[in-house]
Amino acid sequence: MKTHQMPVFKPARRKRLHEEIVGQIRTLIDEGELKSGDKLPPERRLAELFGVSRHCLREAIRALEQQRIVTCRLGDGTYVLSGSEENLIEPFAEVIEQRREKLREILELRRLIEPQIASLAAVNATGQDMAELRDALARHRAAIEGGGTGSDEDGEFHLLIARATRNSVLEEMLVRLHDILSESRDFTLQTPRRRQWAIMTHERIMRAIELRDAQLAFREMHEHILRVEELFLEWVHQEERP
């Protein structure tokens, strides 16, 4: 039987053509050959100069528009944008706004699932679960007293409550969401006062689970997440003030 040797594949080195065009135009702007307000040649002429199809050129112009490097004016042409402070700040403002919206959605998710998790933990937690929760809370307190935010310990506490439900699907879900949920914890634990508040409310949640009071555990966790949402909204309002 004849065997076939695997062909040797070499790394692709050439960029996609439209990325090369983007790079060239950016370089021309950086070197001052294209200045703010300059109008680029018409699409057909640019395609000829770059030796590419008009479709490829449009991809490049679209990418430059998204990066706020050029702007296309319908029926007029394509212009280099000004390098004003406003234009530099605008993309960052969009990133901040996207982060706010993501935090809002994270907190909605936490409010939907974590009170139910605490409620089920109150029903199913074992003695070992309670011992682990107490140890986690002690580590959380020690981290804060040592000058840290306690963010990692805060996350561990919530994961241990999920484990105490004795529901492997719920536990796995919270484990998978751990990195996403950490963003809301990092936001919450920014000040010493908030860190102490987190310890206090965690103690109340743990006490409700110890008492096997599912309704109380639900309420304590629900109030905990609601307060985090309030802190978030206060921050948003402060940021929006002129």
mmCIF file of N, CA and C in Angstrom, residues 155-212:
data_model
loop_
_atom_site.group_PDB
_atom_site.id
_atom_site.type_symbol
_atom_site.label_atom_id
_atom_site.label_comp_id
_atom_site.label_asym_id
_atom_site.label_seq_id
_atom_site.Cartn_x
_atom_site.Cartn_y
_atom_site.Cartn_z
ATOM 1 N N GLY A 155 -15.871 35.870 45.976
ATOM 2 C CA GLY A 155 -16.305 34.932 44.945
ATOM 3 C C GLY A 155 -16.354 33.508 45.444
ATOM 4 N N GLU A 156 -15.355 33.133 46.245
ATOM 5 C CA GLU A 156 -15.327 31.767 46.799
ATOM 6 C C GLU A 156 -16.542 31.517 47.674
ATOM 7 N N PHE A 157 -16.933 32.506 48.472
ATOM 8 C CA PHE A 157 -18.094 32.368 49.349
ATOM 9 C C PHE A 157 -19.352 32.053 48.537
ATOM 10 N N HIS A 158 -19.551 32.771 47.447
ATOM 11 C CA HIS A 158 -20.740 32.548 46.616
ATOM 12 C C HIS A 158 -20.680 31.178 45.919
ATOM 13 N N LEU A 159 -19.499 30.757 45.518
ATOM 14 C CA LEU A 159 -19.363 29.432 44.900
ATOM 15 C C LEU A 159 -19.677 28.323 45.899
ATOM 16 N N LEU A 160 -19.253 28.509 47.154
ATOM 17 C CA LEU A 160 -19.519 27.492 48.185
ATOM 18 C C LEU A 160 -21.013 27.397 48.490
ATOM 19 N N ILE A 161 -21.730 28.518 48.407
ATOM 20 C CA ILE A 161 -23.185 28.456 48.591
ATOM 21 C C ILE A 161 -23.810 27.630 47.467
ATOM 22 N N ALA A 162 -23.324 27.827 46.241
ATOM 23 C CA ALA A 162 -23.832 27.031 45.124
ATOM 24 C C ALA A 162 -23.547 25.549 45.339
ATOM 25 N N ARG A 163 -22.360 25.218 45.847
ATOM 26 C CA ARG A 163 -22.042 23.813 46.118
ATOM 27 C C ARG A 163 -22.961 23.245 47.188
ATOM 28 N N ALA A 164 -23.330 24.082 48.158
ATOM 29 C CA ALA A 164 -24.177 23.620 49.261
ATOM 30 C C ALA A 164 -25.599 23.299 48.824
ATOM 31 N N THR A 165 -25.982 23.683 47.600
ATOM 32 C CA THR A 165 -27.313 23.313 47.104
ATOM 33 C C THR A 165 -27.406 21.810 46.866
ATOM 34 N N ARG A 166 -26.224 21.165 46.712
ATOM 35 C CA ARG A 166 -26.150 19.734 46.344
ATOM 36 C C ARG A 166 -26.774 19.499 44.972
ATOM 37 N N ASN A 167 -26.800 20.543 44.165
ATOM 38 C CA ASN A 167 -27.294 20.446 42.795
ATOM 39 C C ASN A 167 -26.101 20.711 41.878
ATOM 40 N N SER A 168 -25.600 19.664 41.242
ATOM 41 C CA SER A 168 -24.368 19.785 40.463
ATOM 42 C C SER A 168 -24.522 20.722 39.261
ATOM 43 N N VAL A 169 -25.741 20.791 38.708
ATOM 44 C CA VAL A 169 -25.960 21.659 37.553
ATOM 45 C C VAL A 169 -25.867 23.126 37.971
ATOM 46 N N LEU A 170 -26.490 23.465 39.107
ATOM 47 C CA LEU A 170 -26.413 24.833 39.609
ATOM 48 C C LEU A 170 -24.973 25.207 39.952
ATOM 49 N N GLU A 171 -24.285 24.291 40.592
ATOM 50 C CA GLU A 171 -22.891 24.564 40.954
ATOM 51 C C GLU A 171 -22.044 24.794 39.701
ATOM 52 N N GLU A 172 -22.209 23.924 38.702
ATOM 53 C CA GLU A 172 -21.431 24.056 37.471
ATOM 54 C C GLU A 172 -21.760 25.362 36.762
ATOM 55 N N MET A 173 -23.031 25.758 36.796
ATOM 56 C CA MET A 173 -23.423 27.009 36.157
ATOM 57 C C MET A 173 -22.715 28.191 36.808
ATOM 58 N N LEU A 174 -22.682 28.220 38.153
ATOM 59 C CA LEU A 174 -22.044 29.344 38.824
ATOM 60 C C LEU A 174 -20.527 29.326 38.630
ATOM 61 N N VAL A 175 -19.954 28.144 38.563
ATOM 62 C CA VAL A 175 -18.516 28.040 38.295
ATOM 63 C C VAL A 175 -18.207 28.637 36.931
ATOM 64 N N ARG A 176 -19.018 28.303 35.932
ATOM 65 C CA ARG A 176 -18.791 28.817 34.577
ATOM 66 C C ARG A 176 -19.016 30.325 34.491
ATOM 67 N N LEU A 177 -19.894 30.834 35.347
ATOM 68 C CA LEU A 177 -20.172 32.265 35.343
ATOM 69 C C LEU A 177 -19.227 33.049 36.252
ATOM 70 N N HIS A 178 -18.344 32.338 36.941
ATOM 71 C CA HIS A 178 -17.517 32.958 37.981
ATOM 72 C C HIS A 178 -16.740 34.163 37.464
ATOM 73 N N ASP A 179 -16.080 34.026 36.314
ATOM 74 C CA ASP A 179 -15.261 35.120 35.784
ATOM 75 C C ASP A 179 -16.120 36.325 35.406
ATOM 76 N N ILE A 180 -17.314 36.045 34.865
ATOM 77 C CA ILE A 180 -18.210 37.149 34.493
ATOM 78 C C ILE A 180 -18.712 37.867 35.751
ATOM 79 N N LEU A 181 -19.131 37.090 36.753
ATOM 80 C CA LEU A 181 -19.675 37.673 37.973
ATOM 81 C C LEU A 181 -18.616 38.430 38.760
ATOM 82 N N SER A 182 -17.341 38.078 38.565
ATOM 83 C CA SER A 182 -16.272 38.741 39.311
ATOM 84 C C SER A 182 -16.224 40.230 39.003
ATOM 85 N N GLU A 183 -16.676 40.620 37.810
ATOM 86 C CA GLU A 183 -16.653 42.042 37.460
ATOM 87 C C GLU A 183 -17.564 42.852 38.363
ATOM 88 N N SER A 184 -18.730 42.300 38.716
ATOM 89 C CA SER A 184 -19.624 43.033 39.609
ATOM 90 C C SER A 184 -19.065 43.059 41.025
ATOM 91 N N ARG A 185 -18.331 42.008 41.422
ATOM 92 C CA ARG A 185 -17.715 42.011 42.745
ATOM 93 C C ARG A 185 -16.596 43.042 42.825
ATOM 94 N N ASP A 186 -15.774 43.109 41.783
ATOM 95 C CA ASP A 186 -14.680 44.086 41.767
ATOM 96 C C ASP A 186 -15.229 45.501 41.895
ATOM 97 N N PHE A 187 -16.340 45.749 41.216
ATOM 98 C CA PHE A 187 -16.957 47.074 41.281
ATOM 99 C C PHE A 187 -17.456 47.358 42.696
ATOM 100 N N THR A 188 -18.098 46.365 43.321
ATOM 101 C CA THR A 188 -18.723 46.559 44.629
ATOM 102 C C THR A 188 -17.697 46.822 45.721
ATOM 103 N N LEU A 189 -16.535 46.195 45.629
ATOM 104 C CA LEU A 189 -15.569 46.209 46.739
ATOM 105 C C LEU A 189 -14.505 47.292 46.581
ATOM 106 N N GLN A 190 -14.867 48.423 46.015
ATOM 107 C CA GLN A 190 -13.887 49.476 45.741
ATOM 108 C C GLN A 190 -13.502 50.290 46.966
ATOM 109 N N THR A 191 -14.348 50.337 47.998
ATOM 110 C CA THR A 191 -14.053 51.164 49.174
ATOM 111 C C THR A 191 -14.077 50.315 50.439
ATOM 112 N N PRO A 192 -13.349 50.740 51.494
ATOM 113 C CA PRO A 192 -13.354 49.994 52.767
ATOM 114 C C PRO A 192 -14.760 49.813 53.343
ATOM 115 N N ARG A 193 -15.579 50.852 53.229
ATOM 116 C CA ARG A 193 -16.944 50.770 53.763
ATOM 117 C C ARG A 193 -17.740 49.676 53.064
ATOM 118 N N ARG A 194 -17.622 49.583 51.746
ATOM 119 C CA ARG A 194 -18.335 48.538 51.009
ATOM 120 C C ARG A 194 -17.817 47.151 51.364
ATOM 121 N N ARG A 195 -16.512 47.043 51.598
ATOM 122 C CA ARG A 195 -15.941 45.732 51.958
ATOM 123 C C ARG A 195 -16.505 45.256 53.295
ATOM 124 N N GLN A 196 -16.621 46.182 54.255
ATOM 125 C CA GLN A 196 -17.201 45.816 55.548
ATOM 126 C C GLN A 196 -18.677 45.451 55.390
ATOM 127 N N TRP A 197 -19.359 46.172 54.522
ATOM 128 C CA TRP A 197 -20.770 45.850 54.252
ATOM 129 C C TRP A 197 -20.887 44.442 53.667
ATOM 130 N N ALA A 198 -19.976 44.070 52.768
ATOM 131 C CA ALA A 198 -20.015 42.740 52.158
ATOM 132 C C ALA A 198 -19.849 41.655 53.217
ATOM 133 N N ILE A 199 -18.920 41.860 54.157
ATOM 134 C CA ILE A 199 -18.723 40.896 55.241
ATOM 135 C C ILE A 199 -20.000 40.757 56.066
ATOM 136 N N MET A 200 -20.599 41.903 56.416
ATOM 137 C CA MET A 200 -21.803 41.886 57.248
ATOM 138 C C MET A 200 -22.951 41.141 56.562
ATOM 139 N N THR A 201 -23.170 41.433 55.290
ATOM 140 C CA THR A 201 -24.287 40.772 54.600
ATOM 141 C C THR A 201 -23.993 39.293 54.343
ATOM 142 N N HIS A 202 -22.741 38.941 54.142
ATOM 143 C CA HIS A 202 -22.399 37.520 54.002
ATOM 144 C C HIS A 202 -22.665 36.767 55.300
ATOM 145 N N GLU A 203 -22.390 37.419 56.422
ATOM 146 C CA GLU A 203 -22.683 36.787 57.720
ATOM 147 C C GLU A 203 -24.179 36.526 57.862
ATOM 148 N N ARG A 204 -24.985 37.485 57.406
ATOM 149 C CA ARG A 204 -26.435 37.323 57.505
ATOM 150 C C ARG A 204 -26.931 36.208 56.591
ATOM 151 N N ILE A 205 -26.372 36.119 55.405
ATOM 152 C CA ILE A 205 -26.754 35.047 54.473
ATOM 153 C C ILE A 205 -26.366 33.701 55.060
ATOM 154 N N MET A 206 -25.134 33.605 55.605
ATOM 155 C CA MET A 206 -24.676 32.344 56.179
ATOM 156 C C MET A 206 -25.542 31.935 57.377
ATOM 157 N N ARG A 207 -25.909 32.913 58.192
ATOM 158 C CA ARG A 207 -26.753 32.619 59.357
ATOM 159 C C ARG A 207 -28.110 32.066 58.920
ATOM 160 N N ALA A 208 -28.702 32.632 57.870
ATOM 161 C CA ALA A 208 -29.992 32.143 57.369
ATOM 162 C C ALA A 208 -29.867 30.703 56.880
ATOM 163 N N ILE A 209 -28.755 30.388 56.207
ATOM 164 C CA ILE A 209 -28.537 29.019 55.729
ATOM 165 C C ILE A 209 -28.346 28.077 56.915
ATOM 166 N N GLU A 210 -27.620 28.543 57.928
ATOM 167 C CA GLU A 210 -27.424 27.740 59.147
ATOM 168 C C GLU A 210 -28.746 27.429 59.834
ATOM 169 N N LEU A 211 -29.656 28.399 59.817
ATOM 170 C CA LEU A 211 -30.967 28.225 60.455
ATOM 171 C C LEU A 211 -31.912 27.359 59.624
ATOM 172 N N ARG A 212 -31.473 26.968 58.430
ATOM 173 C CA ARG A 212 -32.304 26.178 57.502
ATOM 174 C C ARG A 212 -33.568 26.931 57.104
#
